[in-house]
Every structure is written in structure tokens, then in C-alpha cells.
XYZ file of C-alpha atoms in Angstrom:
188
model
C -56.243 -10.457 37.095
C -58.557 -7.698 35.919
C -61.733 -6.452 37.752
C -64.938 -7.433 35.713
C -67.556 -4.604 35.960
C -70.916 -5.597 34.808
C -73.363 -2.638 33.829
C -76.857 -3.541 33.933
C -78.538 -1.030 31.909
C -81.052 -0.527 28.438
C -80.820 3.173 29.275
C -79.696 5.399 25.999
C -76.852 7.158 28.356
C -75.102 3.600 29.006
C -72.559 4.029 26.336
C -71.436 7.322 27.795
C -71.427 5.768 31.449
C -69.295 2.972 29.781
C -66.589 5.338 28.512
C -66.375 7.386 31.690
C -66.134 4.039 33.758
C -63.463 2.797 31.334
C -61.482 6.246 31.714
C -61.033 5.260 35.479
C -59.815 1.838 35.384
C -56.933 0.340 33.072
C -57.415 -3.110 34.166
C -61.108 -2.987 34.392
C -63.246 -5.407 31.796
C -66.590 -3.737 31.213
C -69.445 -5.757 29.939
C -72.885 -4.130 29.051
C -75.981 -6.118 29.479
C -79.722 -4.785 29.349
C -82.004 -7.290 31.041
C -82.044 -10.229 33.306
C -81.428 -13.173 30.654
C -78.165 -11.222 29.651
C -77.176 -10.627 33.196
C -77.495 -14.430 33.918
C -75.748 -15.123 30.594
C -72.724 -12.898 31.972
C -71.961 -15.147 35.052
C -69.891 -17.675 33.641
C -67.571 -14.816 32.291
C -67.046 -12.798 35.451
C -64.062 -14.185 37.136
C -63.039 -13.920 40.686
C -63.159 -9.952 40.898
C -66.507 -8.814 39.533
C -68.735 -5.982 40.688
C -72.300 -5.175 39.187
C -73.591 -1.586 38.637
C -77.358 -1.253 37.806
C -77.849 2.071 36.268
C -81.665 3.411 35.734
C -82.632 -0.639 35.029
C -85.819 -1.819 35.853
C -84.482 -5.268 36.496
C -85.219 -6.506 40.137
C -81.683 -8.729 40.239
C -82.453 -11.746 41.902
C -80.310 -13.063 44.903
C -78.393 -15.827 43.090
C -77.503 -13.210 40.573
C -76.556 -10.657 43.626
C -74.613 -13.275 44.892
C -72.414 -13.963 41.940
C -70.328 -10.635 42.385
C -67.600 -10.834 44.591
C -66.977 -7.183 44.926
C -70.709 -6.354 45.459
C -73.909 -4.941 43.434
C -74.837 -1.240 43.255
C -77.554 0.595 42.058
C -77.709 4.152 40.767
C -81.403 5.141 41.920
C -82.733 8.420 40.046
C -83.798 9.925 43.359
C -82.894 11.317 46.681
C -82.841 8.856 49.589
C -86.402 10.324 50.928
C -87.979 8.354 47.616
C -87.329 4.906 47.333
C -88.901 2.596 45.216
C -91.052 3.290 41.672
C -91.402 6.394 40.014
C -89.994 8.746 42.674
C -89.937 11.757 40.565
C -93.863 11.570 40.610
C -94.168 11.221 44.235
C -91.692 13.889 44.795
C -94.005 16.267 42.666
C -97.096 15.229 44.392
C -95.456 15.900 47.990
C -93.586 19.192 46.379
C -90.357 18.595 47.183
C -88.127 21.077 47.680
C -84.882 18.802 47.025
C -84.416 15.795 44.811
C -81.404 13.811 43.649
C -79.910 10.587 43.233
C -78.603 7.848 44.986
C -75.718 5.072 44.741
C -76.509 2.091 47.097
C -75.572 -1.498 47.832
C -78.345 -3.901 46.049
C -79.954 -6.300 48.149
C -83.023 -8.713 47.860
C -85.369 -6.044 48.897
C -85.372 -3.038 46.366
C -83.983 0.293 47.553
C -82.965 -1.089 51.051
C -79.262 -1.617 50.850
C -76.764 0.659 52.299
C -76.109 4.129 50.785
C -72.954 4.491 49.298
C -73.248 8.279 48.339
C -75.926 10.552 47.082
C -76.329 13.946 45.323
C -79.033 16.121 46.534
C -79.840 19.390 44.615
C -82.276 22.115 45.185
C -85.590 21.986 43.141
C -85.737 25.437 41.444
C -88.545 26.210 39.140
C -91.547 24.161 38.422
C -91.803 21.028 40.878
C -93.529 18.552 38.406
C -92.676 15.130 37.229
C -90.593 16.416 34.172
C -89.027 19.105 36.073
C -87.884 16.798 39.053
C -86.650 14.252 36.192
C -84.113 16.981 34.893
C -83.079 17.536 38.667
C -82.467 13.768 38.942
C -80.660 13.604 35.539
C -78.393 16.392 36.835
C -77.477 14.838 40.019
C -77.137 11.509 38.336
C -74.308 12.984 36.537
C -72.740 14.680 39.371
C -72.778 11.325 41.121
C -71.277 9.463 38.758
C -68.483 11.711 37.879
C -67.670 11.362 41.662
C -68.056 7.669 42.169
C -66.783 6.523 38.922
C -63.303 6.115 39.939
C -64.460 4.269 42.867
C -66.390 1.830 40.842
C -63.650 1.173 38.843
C -61.356 0.003 41.520
C -61.102 -3.353 43.517
C -61.335 -1.467 46.628
C -64.816 -1.705 48.576
C -67.174 1.067 48.457
C -67.844 2.626 51.715
C -70.324 5.188 52.641
C -69.322 8.743 51.868
C -71.540 10.544 54.528
C -74.273 9.131 56.713
C -77.330 8.705 54.461
C -80.452 6.683 55.183
C -83.513 5.616 53.521
C -86.563 7.735 54.192
C -89.927 8.268 53.086
C -92.414 5.520 52.269
C -91.004 2.868 49.269
C -93.463 2.655 46.956
C -93.758 -0.061 44.042
C -95.557 -0.073 40.702
C -98.971 -0.912 42.180
C -98.931 2.440 44.174
C -98.053 4.190 41.322
C -100.866 2.659 39.314
C -103.260 3.578 42.196
C -101.717 6.979 42.182
C -102.584 7.487 38.502
C -106.295 6.425 38.854
C -108.679 9.097 39.136
C -111.871 8.298 41.119
C -114.908 10.261 41.241
C -114.265 11.121 45.193
C -110.626 12.326 44.432
C -109.945 15.315 46.750
C -105.884 15.704 45.756
């Protein structure tokens, strides 16, 4: 029976990622969903061998959906492990990060907390602003996906490539909103 690989992404690059994944798996049934209702609707079609890949999606996948995938659930986070959570490029810019990247990790109920399978970390050259760090993340995403697509399109369990650990502070949407508010007593 074929592996079912569900790609959860509303990103404009999703069609290219589907093409990349399909090139690595002959017996892979690829499904593309863009939101939680579509993910829930895909569950009856999963079959016994199913894997979820969330790519640049803002959907928080609930536990009942995570449990539906027998071959695991994975997220591609657009930042290095030092920046878990929301708006990582903004926090990296604020802190003047010298490196930045992308992370592939197992999805758990808690956001950006699962075991890291692999990461691509690149030096930040040039301006360390939010758009510049976004470009670094995109470069790292491409390299990471080129390396891991063959693994994602196979039944074998994904294992950590190197010993990575989440670092820094996990920040949510409320933290980012506070960061964006300018108050009269702001110093930095």
C-alpha cells in the first residue's frame, strides 16, 4: 500500500514542494490541504501509512489530527532552532542574530517543541533586518527540503540527523503584538 503524504500549506511555494516530494516517491499519494477544515476532511482518505508535513502554515494542528498520522507529523519552521514560535525573523532581527535558518521537527501538541530532525543554519550576511532574515530563512528552507525530501517520501521513520535542541524563548502572537506596540517610555 502506498504512503499518503499530506502537505499542509497555503504558501505559494506549495506546488513546487509537491513536485519535489513526488520526484522522490514512486508509491506516494500526495494530498495538498491549505487549512484545518481541509486537513480534517482528508483524514478518512489517509490509509494505514500516512505522514503530515506542515510547511509555512499558521495552522496549529490539534492532537486528534496529529494522532491520525501513523508515520508521524512534521513541521518546517522558517527559523533556526534558536527562534521557536511566532515571527522568528523579527526576534532574530531585534537580537542582531549572526546566523539564521530553517528547522524540520516532529509536531507535538505544544508548538515548536518536538524533536528536531534536521536544521539548516546559515550565516547572516548584510543587513540584519526582518526582510533580510526572511531571505536567509528562504535559502535555508530550500536547502533543508532538498536534503530531507527523499526521507519524507519514504515509509522509514525520520531520525535526527544531528543533535539539535530548541533554544531561546518560545514566543507567541501576543509577544509579537507587544513587540510591535510603541509606548512613550520605549528605550530599545
